[in-house]
Coordinates of C-alpha atoms in Angstrom, one line a residue:
M12 CA -166.6 -62.4 6.3
K13 CA -165.5 -65.5 4.4
K14 CA -164.9 -65.4 0.7
A15 CA -164.3 -69.1 0.0
A16 CA -162.2 -70.5 -2.7
L17 CA -165.3 -72.5 -3.5
V18 CA -166.7 -69.3 -4.6
W19 CA -170.1 -70.4 -3.1
S20 CA -170.2 -67.6 -0.5
V21 CA -170.5 -64.5 -2.6
A22 CA -172.4 -63.4 -5.7
S23 CA -169.9 -65.1 -8.0
T24 CA -170.8 -68.5 -6.8
I25 CA -174.0 -69.2 -8.5
V26 CA -175.5 -72.5 -9.6
A27 CA -177.1 -71.9 -13.0
G28 CA -178.9 -73.3 -15.9
T29 CA -178.4 -76.4 -18.0
L30 CA -176.9 -76.8 -21.4
A31 CA -178.2 -78.9 -24.2
L32 CA -176.7 -82.4 -24.1
V33 CA -177.1 -85.1 -26.7
M34 CA -177.7 -88.4 -25.1
A35 CA -176.3 -91.6 -26.6
P36 CA -178.1 -94.9 -26.2
G37 CA -176.7 -97.8 -24.2
P38 CA -176.3 -98.8 -20.6
R39 CA -173.4 -96.4 -20.0
V40 CA -174.9 -93.0 -20.8
H41 CA -172.5 -90.5 -22.4
A42 CA -172.6 -87.4 -24.6
Q43 CA -171.7 -87.4 -28.3
S44 CA -170.1 -84.4 -29.9
K45 CA -170.5 -82.1 -26.9
P46 CA -170.0 -84.4 -23.9
A47 CA -170.2 -81.8 -21.1
P48 CA -171.0 -78.3 -20.2
S49 CA -169.2 -75.4 -21.8
G50 CA -165.5 -75.3 -21.3
S51 CA -165.3 -78.8 -19.7
T52 CA -163.0 -81.7 -20.7
G53 CA -165.2 -84.4 -19.3
G54 CA -165.4 -86.6 -22.4
P55 CA -167.2 -89.9 -22.2
T56 CA -166.2 -90.4 -18.6
G57 CA -167.3 -86.9 -17.6
G58 CA -170.7 -85.3 -17.2
M59 CA -172.8 -88.0 -18.9
T60 CA -171.3 -91.0 -17.2
G61 CA -173.6 -93.5 -15.5
D62 CA -171.1 -94.0 -12.7
P63 CA -171.7 -91.6 -9.8
K64 CA -168.0 -91.8 -8.6
V65 CA -166.7 -90.9 -12.1
F66 CA -169.2 -88.1 -12.3
V67 CA -168.2 -86.6 -9.0
A68 CA -164.5 -86.8 -9.9
W69 CA -165.3 -84.9 -13.1
V70 CA -167.3 -82.3 -11.3
N71 CA -164.4 -81.7 -8.9
E72 CA -161.9 -81.3 -11.7
E73 CA -164.1 -79.0 -13.8
Y74 CA -165.3 -77.0 -10.8
R75 CA -161.8 -76.3 -9.7
R76 CA -160.8 -75.0 -13.1
L77 CA -163.8 -72.8 -13.6
A78 CA -163.9 -71.6 -9.9
V79 CA -160.3 -70.5 -10.0
R80 CA -161.0 -68.3 -13.0
A81 CA -164.1 -66.9 -11.4
S82 CA -162.4 -66.3 -8.0
T83 CA -159.5 -64.5 -9.8
A84 CA -162.0 -62.2 -11.6
E85 CA -163.8 -61.6 -8.3
W86 CA -160.5 -60.7 -6.6
I87 CA -159.7 -58.2 -9.4
K88 CA -163.2 -56.7 -9.3
N89 CA -163.2 -56.3 -5.5
T90 CA -159.7 -54.7 -5.5
Y91 CA -160.2 -52.6 -8.6
I92 CA -163.8 -51.6 -9.2
T93 CA -164.6 -50.4 -12.7
D94 CA -167.3 -51.1 -15.2
D95 CA -164.8 -53.3 -17.1
T96 CA -163.9 -55.5 -14.1
E97 CA -167.6 -55.8 -13.1
R98 CA -168.4 -56.9 -16.7
M99 CA -165.5 -59.4 -16.8
A100 CA -166.5 -61.0 -13.5
A101 CA -170.1 -61.3 -14.6
A102 CA -169.1 -63.0 -17.9
I103 CA -166.7 -65.5 -16.2
N104 CA -169.3 -66.2 -13.5
E105 CA -171.9 -66.9 -16.1
E106 CA -169.7 -69.7 -17.4
L107 CA -169.3 -71.1 -13.9
L108 CA -173.0 -70.9 -13.4
G109 CA -173.7 -72.9 -16.5
F110 CA -171.4 -75.6 -15.4
L111 CA -172.7 -75.9 -11.8
S112 CA -176.3 -75.8 -12.9
S113 CA -175.8 -78.5 -15.5
S114 CA -174.0 -80.6 -12.9
V115 CA -176.7 -80.2 -10.3
K116 CA -179.3 -81.3 -12.8
L117 CA -177.2 -84.2 -14.1
A118 CA -176.6 -85.3 -10.5
A119 CA -180.3 -85.9 -10.1
R120 CA -179.9 -89.2 -12.0
F121 CA -178.1 -90.6 -9.0
A122 CA -180.8 -89.9 -6.4
T123 CA -181.6 -93.6 -6.1
V124 CA -178.2 -95.1 -7.0
K125 CA -176.4 -96.9 -4.3
T126 CA -172.8 -95.7 -3.9
D127 CA -170.2 -95.1 -1.3
A128 CA -170.6 -92.5 1.5
D129 CA -168.0 -90.1 0.1
T130 CA -169.8 -89.9 -3.3
E131 CA -173.2 -89.5 -1.7
R132 CA -171.9 -86.7 0.5
M133 CA -170.4 -84.8 -2.5
L134 CA -173.6 -85.2 -4.5
H135 CA -175.5 -83.8 -1.6
L136 CA -173.1 -80.8 -1.3
L137 CA -173.3 -80.1 -5.0
R138 CA -177.0 -79.6 -4.7
V139 CA -177.2 -77.5 -1.5
S140 CA -174.0 -75.6 -1.0
A141 CA -174.5 -72.7 -3.4
P142 CA -176.2 -69.5 -2.1
L143 CA -177.6 -68.6 -5.6
A144 CA -179.0 -70.5 -8.5
A145 CA -179.5 -69.0 -11.9
P146 CA -182.0 -69.8 -14.6
S147 CA -181.1 -72.2 -17.4
D148 CA -181.7 -69.5 -20.0
P149 CA -178.2 -68.1 -20.8
K150 CA -179.6 -64.5 -21.3
L151 CA -181.3 -64.6 -17.9
R152 CA -178.2 -66.1 -16.3
L153 CA -176.1 -63.3 -17.6
E154 CA -178.6 -60.8 -16.5
L155 CA -178.4 -62.3 -13.0
T156 CA -174.6 -62.2 -12.8
T157 CA -174.6 -58.7 -14.2
L158 CA -177.0 -57.6 -11.5
A159 CA -175.0 -59.3 -8.8
A160 CA -171.8 -57.6 -10.0
K161 CA -173.5 -54.2 -10.4
M162 CA -175.1 -54.2 -6.9
E163 CA -171.9 -55.2 -5.1
G164 CA -169.9 -52.7 -7.1
H165 CA -172.5 -50.0 -6.3
Y166 CA -172.1 -50.7 -2.6
G167 CA -168.3 -50.6 -2.9
K168 CA -168.3 -47.2 -4.6
A169 CA -171.2 -45.7 -2.6
K170 CA -170.6 -42.5 -0.6
A171 CA -172.9 -40.8 1.8
C172 CA -173.4 -37.1 1.0
G173 CA -175.3 -34.3 2.8
A174 CA -178.8 -33.5 1.8
D175 CA -177.5 -30.8 -0.5
G176 CA -175.4 -33.4 -2.4
N177 CA -172.2 -31.4 -1.9
A178 CA -169.5 -33.8 -3.1
K179 CA -166.8 -32.5 -0.7
D180 CA -168.9 -33.6 2.2
C181 CA -169.3 -37.2 0.9
L182 CA -167.9 -40.1 3.0
D183 CA -167.4 -43.8 2.1
I184 CA -168.4 -46.5 4.5
E185 CA -164.9 -46.7 6.0
K186 CA -164.9 -43.0 7.0
L187 CA -168.5 -43.3 8.2
G188 CA -167.4 -46.2 10.4
L189 CA -164.8 -43.9 12.0
L190 CA -167.4 -41.2 12.5
F191 CA -169.8 -43.6 14.2
Q192 CA -166.9 -44.8 16.4
K193 CA -166.0 -41.3 17.6
S194 CA -169.0 -38.9 17.3
R195 CA -171.5 -38.3 20.1
N196 CA -173.2 -35.5 18.1
E197 CA -176.8 -36.7 17.5
P198 CA -177.5 -34.4 14.4
E199 CA -174.2 -35.4 12.8
L200 CA -174.9 -39.1 13.4
R201 CA -178.4 -38.7 12.1
D202 CA -177.2 -37.0 8.9
A203 CA -174.5 -39.7 8.3
W204 CA -177.0 -42.5 8.8
L205 CA -179.5 -40.9 6.5
G206 CA -176.9 -40.2 3.9
W207 CA -175.6 -43.8 3.8
H208 CA -179.1 -45.3 3.6
R209 CA -180.0 -43.0 0.7
T210 CA -177.2 -44.8 -1.3
A211 CA -179.2 -48.0 -1.3
R212 CA -182.3 -46.6 -3.0
D213 CA -181.0 -47.1 -6.5
S214 CA -180.6 -50.8 -5.8
R215 CA -184.2 -51.5 -4.8
D216 CA -185.6 -52.3 -8.2
E217 CA -182.4 -54.2 -9.2
Y218 CA -182.8 -56.3 -6.0
A219 CA -186.4 -57.1 -6.8
R220 CA -185.4 -58.4 -10.2
F221 CA -182.5 -60.3 -8.7
V222 CA -184.9 -62.1 -6.4
E223 CA -187.1 -63.1 -9.4
L224 CA -184.2 -64.5 -11.3
A225 CA -182.6 -66.3 -8.3
N226 CA -185.9 -67.9 -7.4
Q227 CA -186.4 -69.1 -11.0
G228 CA -183.0 -70.8 -10.8
A229 CA -183.7 -72.4 -7.4
R230 CA -187.0 -73.8 -8.7
E231 CA -185.2 -75.3 -11.7
I232 CA -183.1 -77.4 -9.4
G233 CA -185.9 -78.6 -7.2
F234 CA -186.3 -76.0 -4.4
L235 CA -189.3 -73.8 -3.6
D236 CA -187.3 -70.6 -3.6
T237 CA -183.8 -69.4 -2.8
G238 CA -184.4 -69.2 0.9
H239 CA -185.6 -72.8 0.9
M240 CA -182.4 -73.7 -0.8
W241 CA -180.3 -71.9 1.8
R242 CA -182.0 -73.7 4.7
A243 CA -181.5 -77.1 3.0
A244 CA -177.7 -76.8 3.5
Y245 CA -177.7 -77.6 7.2
D246 CA -178.0 -81.4 7.3
M247 CA -181.7 -81.1 8.3
T248 CA -184.8 -80.1 6.5
P249 CA -185.4 -76.4 5.7
E250 CA -188.4 -76.5 8.1
E251 CA -186.4 -78.1 10.9
F252 CA -183.6 -75.5 10.5
E253 CA -186.0 -72.6 10.7
K254 CA -187.4 -74.0 14.0
E255 CA -183.8 -74.6 15.2
T256 CA -182.9 -70.9 14.8
E257 CA -185.8 -69.9 16.9
R258 CA -184.8 -72.5 19.5
L259 CA -181.3 -71.1 19.7
W260 CA -182.6 -67.5 19.9
S261 CA -185.0 -68.4 22.7
V262 CA -182.1 -69.4 24.9
V263 CA -180.1 -66.1 24.5
Q264 CA -183.0 -63.7 24.1
P265 CA -183.3 -62.9 27.9
L266 CA -179.7 -61.9 28.1
Y267 CA -180.1 -59.6 25.1
Q268 CA -183.1 -58.0 26.5
Q269 CA -181.3 -57.3 29.8
L270 CA -178.4 -55.7 27.9
H271 CA -180.8 -53.6 25.7
C272 CA -182.5 -52.4 28.9
Y273 CA -179.3 -51.3 30.5
V274 CA -177.8 -49.7 27.4
R275 CA -181.0 -47.8 26.6
A276 CA -181.1 -46.3 30.2
Q277 CA -177.4 -45.2 30.0
L278 CA -177.8 -43.7 26.5
G279 CA -180.8 -41.8 27.8
K280 CA -178.5 -40.0 30.2
K281 CA -176.5 -38.7 27.2
Y282 CA -179.1 -38.0 24.6
G283 CA -182.2 -37.4 26.7
K284 CA -185.1 -39.5 27.9
E285 CA -187.3 -38.1 25.2
K286 CA -185.2 -39.9 22.6
L287 CA -184.8 -43.0 24.7
P288 CA -187.8 -43.5 26.9
A289 CA -188.1 -46.4 29.2
G290 CA -189.9 -49.3 27.5
G291 CA -189.2 -47.7 24.1
L292 CA -187.1 -48.5 21.0
V293 CA -183.5 -47.3 20.7
P294 CA -182.7 -45.1 17.7
G295 CA -180.3 -47.1 15.6
H296 CA -177.9 -44.3 14.9
L297 CA -177.0 -43.8 18.5
L298 CA -175.4 -47.2 19.1
G299 CA -172.0 -46.6 17.5
N300 CA -172.5 -48.6 14.3
M301 CA -174.2 -47.8 11.0
W302 CA -176.4 -50.8 11.3
A303 CA -176.6 -51.0 15.2
Q304 CA -175.3 -54.6 14.8
E305 CA -172.6 -54.2 17.4
W306 CA -172.4 -51.6 20.1
A307 CA -168.8 -51.7 21.4
N308 CA -168.2 -48.1 20.2
V309 CA -170.6 -46.7 22.8
Y310 CA -168.8 -48.5 25.7
E311 CA -167.6 -45.2 27.1
L312 CA -171.2 -44.1 27.5
V313 CA -172.4 -47.3 29.2
E314 CA -169.2 -48.3 31.2
P315 CA -170.5 -49.9 34.4
Y316 CA -167.6 -48.7 36.7
R317 CA -166.0 -45.6 35.2
G318 CA -162.3 -45.2 35.7
E319 CA -162.0 -48.7 37.2
T320 CA -159.9 -50.0 34.3
N321 CA -158.6 -48.7 31.0
L322 CA -159.8 -50.9 28.1
D323 CA -159.1 -48.4 25.3
V324 CA -157.1 -50.6 23.0
T325 CA -157.7 -48.4 20.0
S326 CA -155.8 -45.4 21.6
A327 CA -152.9 -47.7 22.4
L328 CA -152.7 -49.0 18.8
K329 CA -152.5 -45.5 17.5
R330 CA -150.1 -44.3 20.1
K331 CA -147.7 -47.2 19.5
G332 CA -147.9 -46.8 15.7
W333 CA -149.3 -50.2 14.9
D334 CA -149.7 -50.5 11.1
A335 CA -151.8 -53.0 9.1
V336 CA -148.9 -55.6 8.7
K337 CA -148.2 -55.6 12.5
M338 CA -151.8 -56.2 13.2
V339 CA -152.0 -59.1 10.8
K340 CA -148.7 -60.5 12.1
T341 CA -150.1 -60.5 15.6
G342 CA -153.2 -62.4 14.4
E343 CA -151.0 -65.0 12.7
S344 CA -148.9 -65.4 15.9
F345 CA -152.0 -66.4 17.8
F346 CA -152.6 -69.3 15.5
T347 CA -148.9 -70.4 15.3
S348 CA -148.7 -70.3 19.1
M349 CA -151.2 -73.2 19.1
G350 CA -149.1 -75.2 16.7
L351 CA -150.7 -74.3 13.4
D352 CA -148.4 -73.5 10.4
P353 CA -147.4 -69.9 9.5
L354 CA -149.2 -68.3 6.6
P355 CA -147.5 -68.9 3.2
K356 CA -145.2 -66.2 1.8
S357 CA -147.7 -65.5 -1.0
F358 CA -150.2 -64.3 1.6
W359 CA -148.0 -61.3 2.4
E360 CA -147.4 -60.6 -1.2
R361 CA -151.0 -60.8 -2.6
S362 CA -153.3 -59.6 0.2
M363 CA -154.8 -56.1 0.3
F364 CA -154.3 -54.7 3.8
T365 CA -155.0 -51.0 3.2
Q366 CA -157.2 -48.9 1.1
P367 CA -155.5 -47.8 -2.2
A368 CA -155.6 -44.1 -2.8
D369 CA -156.0 -44.4 -6.6
R370 CA -159.1 -46.5 -7.1
D371 CA -162.4 -47.8 -5.7
V372 CA -162.3 -51.1 -3.8
V373 CA -164.6 -53.2 -1.7
C374 CA -163.2 -52.5 1.8
H375 CA -165.6 -55.0 3.4
A376 CA -163.2 -57.5 5.1
S377 CA -163.0 -60.9 3.5
A378 CA -160.7 -63.9 3.3
W379 CA -159.8 -65.8 0.2
D380 CA -158.0 -68.9 -1.3
V381 CA -158.1 -67.7 -4.9
T382 CA -156.7 -70.8 -6.5
M383 CA -158.0 -73.4 -4.0
N384 CA -154.4 -74.4 -3.4
N385 CA -153.4 -72.5 -0.2
D386 CA -153.4 -69.2 -2.1
L387 CA -154.5 -67.5 1.1
R388 CA -155.3 -63.7 1.2
I389 CA -157.3 -61.2 3.0
K390 CA -158.9 -58.1 1.6
M391 CA -159.4 -55.4 4.1
C392 CA -158.8 -51.6 4.6
I393 CA -157.2 -52.0 8.0
K394 CA -157.2 -49.2 10.5
P395 CA -155.4 -49.2 13.9
T396 CA -158.6 -49.9 15.9
E397 CA -159.5 -52.6 18.3
D398 CA -162.4 -53.6 16.1
H399 CA -160.1 -54.1 13.1
L400 CA -157.6 -56.1 15.3
I401 CA -160.5 -58.4 16.2
T402 CA -161.6 -58.6 12.6
V403 CA -158.1 -59.6 11.5
H404 CA -158.3 -62.6 13.8
H405 CA -161.7 -63.4 12.4
E406 CA -160.5 -63.3 8.8
L407 CA -157.4 -65.4 9.5
G408 CA -159.7 -68.0 11.0
H409 CA -161.1 -68.5 7.5
N410 CA -157.6 -68.6 6.1
Y411 CA -156.5 -71.3 8.5
Y412 CA -159.7 -73.3 7.7
Y413 CA -158.7 -73.0 4.0
Q414 CA -155.2 -74.1 4.8
A415 CA -156.3 -77.1 6.7
Y416 CA -158.6 -78.5 4.0
H417 CA -157.0 -77.3 0.7
T418 CA -155.8 -80.8 -0.2
L419 CA -159.4 -82.2 -0.1
P420 CA -161.5 -82.5 -3.3
P421 CA -163.1 -79.1 -4.2
L422 CA -166.6 -80.2 -3.2
Y423 CA -165.2 -80.7 0.3
Q424 CA -163.3 -77.4 0.5
N425 CA -165.8 -75.6 2.7
G426 CA -166.8 -75.5 6.4
A427 CA -168.8 -78.2 8.1
N428 CA -171.5 -75.6 7.7
D429 CA -171.1 -71.9 7.0
G430 CA -171.5 -71.0 10.7
F431 CA -168.4 -73.1 11.4
H432 CA -166.3 -71.0 9.0
E433 CA -167.4 -67.8 10.7
A434 CA -166.8 -69.1 14.2
I435 CA -163.2 -70.2 14.0
G436 CA -161.4 -66.9 14.3
D437 CA -164.0 -65.5 16.7
A438 CA -163.5 -68.5 19.0
L439 CA -159.9 -67.6 19.3
T440 CA -160.7 -63.9 20.0
L441 CA -162.3 -65.1 23.2
S442 CA -158.7 -65.8 24.3
I443 CA -157.7 -62.2 23.6
T444 CA -158.0 -61.5 27.3
P445 CA -156.8 -58.3 29.1
G446 CA -153.8 -60.3 30.1
Y447 CA -152.9 -61.1 26.5
L448 CA -153.5 -57.5 25.4
K449 CA -151.2 -56.4 28.3
S450 CA -148.5 -58.7 27.0
L451 CA -148.8 -56.9 23.6
G452 CA -148.4 -53.5 25.3
L453 CA -152.0 -52.6 24.4
L454 CA -153.3 -52.3 28.0
T455 CA -151.4 -50.9 30.9
G456 CA -153.0 -53.2 33.5
V457 CA -155.3 -56.1 33.9
P458 CA -158.8 -55.4 35.4
K459 CA -159.1 -56.8 38.9
G460 CA -162.0 -57.7 41.1
D461 CA -165.7 -57.9 40.4
K462 CA -165.9 -54.4 39.0
G463 CA -163.0 -55.0 36.5
L464 CA -164.7 -58.2 35.4
I465 CA -168.0 -56.6 34.8
N466 CA -166.4 -53.8 32.7
V467 CA -164.6 -56.4 30.6
Q468 CA -167.8 -58.5 30.1
M469 CA -169.8 -55.5 29.3
K470 CA -167.4 -54.5 26.5
D471 CA -167.5 -58.1 25.1
A472 CA -171.3 -58.2 25.4
L473 CA -171.7 -55.0 23.4
E474 CA -170.1 -56.9 20.5
K475 CA -171.1 -60.5 21.1
I476 CA -174.6 -60.3 22.6
A477 CA -175.8 -57.2 20.9
F478 CA -175.2 -58.8 17.5
L479 CA -177.4 -61.9 18.0
P480 CA -180.8 -60.6 16.9
F481 CA -179.3 -58.7 14.0
G482 CA -177.6 -61.9 12.9
L483 CA -180.9 -63.7 12.9
L484 CA -183.3 -61.1 11.4
I485 CA -181.5 -60.4 8.1
D486 CA -182.1 -63.8 6.7
K487 CA -185.6 -64.0 8.3
W488 CA -186.4 -61.0 6.1
R489 CA -184.7 -62.5 3.1
W490 CA -186.4 -65.9 3.5
D491 CA -189.8 -64.2 3.4
V492 CA -188.7 -62.0 0.5
F493 CA -187.6 -65.1 -1.5
A494 CA -190.8 -67.0 -0.5
G495 CA -193.0 -64.1 -1.8
K496 CA -194.4 -63.4 1.7
I497 CA -192.8 -60.0 1.5
K498 CA -193.5 -58.1 -1.7
P499 CA -191.3 -55.4 -3.1
A500 CA -193.9 -52.8 -2.1
D501 CA -193.3 -53.8 1.5
Y502 CA -189.6 -54.2 1.6
N503 CA -188.9 -51.4 4.0
K504 CA -191.9 -51.7 6.2
T505 CA -191.2 -55.4 7.0
W506 CA -187.5 -54.7 7.4
W507 CA -188.2 -52.3 10.2
S508 CA -190.9 -54.5 11.7
L509 CA -188.3 -57.2 12.1
R510 CA -185.7 -54.9 13.5
Q511 CA -188.2 -53.7 16.1
K512 CA -189.3 -57.2 17.0
Y513 CA -185.9 -58.7 17.4
Q514 CA -183.5 -55.8 18.1
G515 CA -185.8 -53.2 19.7
I516 CA -184.3 -50.7 17.3
A517 CA -185.9 -47.8 15.4
P518 CA -184.7 -45.6 12.5
P519 CA -183.7 -42.0 13.3
E520 CA -186.7 -40.8 11.3
P521 CA -189.8 -42.4 9.6
R522 CA -189.0 -44.4 6.5
T523 CA -190.9 -45.0 3.4
E524 CA -190.9 -47.5 0.5
V525 CA -188.8 -45.1 -1.5
D526 CA -186.0 -46.3 0.8
F527 CA -184.3 -49.7 0.7
D528 CA -182.6 -49.8 4.0
A529 CA -181.9 -53.5 3.9
G530 CA -179.7 -52.8 0.8
A531 CA -177.5 -50.5 2.9
K532 CA -176.0 -53.6 4.5
Y533 CA -173.3 -55.2 2.3
H534 CA -174.6 -58.8 2.6
I535 CA -177.9 -57.9 0.9
P536 CA -176.6 -56.6 -2.4
A537 CA -173.7 -59.1 -2.3
N538 CA -176.2 -62.0 -1.6
V539 CA -174.2 -63.4 1.3
P540 CA -176.3 -65.6 3.6
Y541 CA -176.3 -64.1 7.1
T542 CA -177.6 -66.8 9.4
R543 CA -174.0 -68.1 9.4
Y544 CA -173.0 -65.2 11.6
F545 CA -175.8 -65.8 14.1
L546 CA -174.7 -69.5 14.3
A547 CA -171.1 -68.4 14.6
R548 CA -171.7 -66.2 17.6
L549 CA -173.0 -69.3 19.4
L550 CA -170.6 -71.8 18.1
Q551 CA -167.6 -69.7 19.0
F552 CA -168.4 -70.1 22.7
Q553 CA -169.0 -73.8 22.3
F554 CA -165.7 -74.2 20.4
H555 CA -164.0 -72.1 23.1
R556 CA -165.3 -74.3 25.9
A557 CA -164.1 -77.4 24.0
M558 CA -160.6 -76.0 23.5
C559 CA -160.4 -74.9 27.1
K560 CA -161.3 -78.4 28.2
A561 CA -158.6 -79.8 25.9
A562 CA -156.2 -77.3 27.4
G563 CA -157.0 -78.6 30.9
H564 CA -158.7 -75.4 32.1
T565 CA -161.0 -76.0 35.1
G566 CA -162.0 -72.5 36.2
P567 CA -164.8 -70.2 35.0
L568 CA -165.0 -70.1 31.2
H569 CA -164.4 -66.4 30.9
Q570 CA -161.0 -66.8 32.5
C571 CA -159.7 -69.3 29.9
S572 CA -157.2 -68.4 27.2
V573 CA -155.9 -71.0 24.8
Y574 CA -153.1 -68.8 23.5
G575 CA -150.0 -70.9 23.2
N576 CA -151.7 -74.2 24.0
K577 CA -150.8 -77.0 21.6
E578 CA -153.5 -79.4 22.9
A579 CA -156.2 -76.9 22.1
G580 CA -154.6 -76.4 18.7
K581 CA -154.6 -80.1 17.9
R582 CA -158.4 -80.3 18.8
L583 CA -159.0 -77.3 16.5
Q584 CA -156.9 -78.6 13.6
A585 CA -158.5 -82.1 13.7
M586 CA -161.9 -80.4 13.0
L587 CA -160.6 -78.0 10.4
K588 CA -159.0 -80.8 8.3
L589 CA -162.5 -82.4 7.8
G590 CA -163.7 -79.4 5.8
A591 CA -167.2 -80.3 4.6
S592 CA -166.5 -84.0 4.3
K593 CA -168.7 -84.9 7.2
P594 CA -172.1 -83.6 8.3
W595 CA -171.6 -80.8 10.7
P596 CA -172.8 -82.7 13.8
E597 CA -169.9 -85.1 13.3
A598 CA -167.4 -82.2 13.0
L599 CA -168.9 -80.6 16.1
A600 CA -168.6 -83.9 18.0
M601 CA -164.9 -84.1 17.0
M602 CA -164.3 -80.6 18.3
T603 CA -166.3 -80.9 21.5
G604 CA -165.8 -84.5 22.5
G605 CA -169.3 -85.7 21.6
E606 CA -171.7 -82.8 21.4
R607 CA -173.8 -83.0 18.3
Q608 CA -176.1 -80.0 18.7
I609 CA -175.4 -76.3 18.8
D610 CA -175.5 -75.4 22.4
P611 CA -176.0 -71.7 23.5
S612 CA -175.3 -72.7 27.1
A613 CA -171.6 -72.1 26.5
L614 CA -172.4 -68.4 25.8
V615 CA -174.7 -68.1 28.8
E616 CA -172.0 -69.7 31.0
Y617 CA -169.3 -67.3 29.7
F618 CA -171.5 -64.2 30.5
A619 CA -172.9 -65.5 33.8
P620 CA -171.3 -62.8 35.9
L621 CA -172.6 -60.0 33.6
S622 CA -176.1 -61.6 33.5
T623 CA -176.4 -61.6 37.3
W624 CA -175.2 -58.0 37.4
L625 CA -177.6 -56.8 34.7
K626 CA -180.6 -58.3 36.4
E627 CA -179.7 -56.6 39.6
R628 CA -178.9 -53.3 37.9
N629 CA -182.1 -53.3 35.8
A630 CA -184.3 -53.9 38.8
G631 CA -187.0 -51.3 38.7
E632 CA -186.4 -50.4 35.0
K633 CA -189.1 -50.8 32.5
C634 CA -187.3 -53.4 30.3
G635 CA -188.6 -54.6 26.9
W636 CA -190.2 -52.5 24.1

């Protein structure tokens, strides 16, 4: 997950209310005794100037100053969770909110003013790039930041306990992740699932209030609601973007349904057909992940050709004693092999690689540039697992994006769209082929023949394909929550309706509106938009195909690795350096050699061998749900 230096991407980045400004007469509008929002140094050429270029320069300067303070407070809060650090982050974010909100409202004066393309672009980004807008009333604004900090802190401190509440049996989300990775005991998995989801109940009312305040802020800056504001950030209308997500899903849905059909049948052999009937829903706690968002942990139960090849990277990592630093160094070496610069020395000094023993932290992986000046870091509780090795590459993708654009004005220090930011590291993980893993000593051999290929593609699909509907439905739920189509009284019912519709997943036991199961996923209490991950799972294959073409690869897409290829690195770096300075179709065209639309065909092409195999294997099965 990205945690941008432009603190837009987490609860700390909030566009908030306006401040009282005294307007002076005359053709050049400026403020008198208090020329700009709290804490600014804008002066007569700052917030109240009539020149859009001067205004944008002022916003960039003030935003950098305030965002660095807020990002620093967020880093401390995430790596040292206490009531004090939550309160400190909320207070500093409230100041940032006031500035951003005021700036958005002041920028409205330039809606019909002719100016240069750069200034127009930055004015547009100022309005649409934030995931949260706060009310102009300072008390409500502080209430919103306090709620945001409290909900994220609650998630970070939460532990799943048994039904009897015995503290010694309580597990945090990191330990629960290991349990879901290893356990095949259905009652144990059920209890762990229920215990974690109980932790979200206390956030239900807080979230409902959070939605009210966020929507009030969004309406004050001209949007219908917060979801409408999110969808406006994709260089198309919100309505066009919603239709676009359905178009993209329609292309990959048949492949997902074939994978679902096969996995359900295989799990039925382990857990019984009564739990996994043909044509039925799959209980979410049996898919190797707390949220059933990725299924790679059940590979051993669904392996197409057992014993054909050993793909157990996790065991090799543990056997060879790989620690967190070695895993991160390996990720860095992939990027440098393509000609990108090494990470700065400060990265190794300031990152959090492992879970401290003496305090609560947010272990959810994230990447940072705290001072917006190549102050790169990751925050993660790294374990020697294949999943964490892949996640390290993903987070470093964010860091290398930050590194490429850190010299741009702050309003441009972001991805072409948020899906781009998530796709960079994942695109490179497609080059973590069995051959590459063998070179690292993490596989003893390279799978050969059609059977070996299908095993490899199945393992990849359990992560890449299985995730797609989950990546789509989270924001579909939130868009309707923000729009008022889903009332608080129906939060859980509609959450599971969407999970059934898109994923074919069911809870392990009936749920009620006492529960708040959406809130058991980090991105809900932390207010991180999620469609970015859906887009990233498609864009990564499109990026991979483009880099493979740049590298001169001519064979099947799944056989390509760009590790060590400088031409592919040049193509990647050219796009990264743009940041958000150009609309995303232009950045995509630079990467791909002219493609200006997200194209799921690259994913379909990559998984063509598995797709053919699944259709043949599922013949006679009752697919769907």
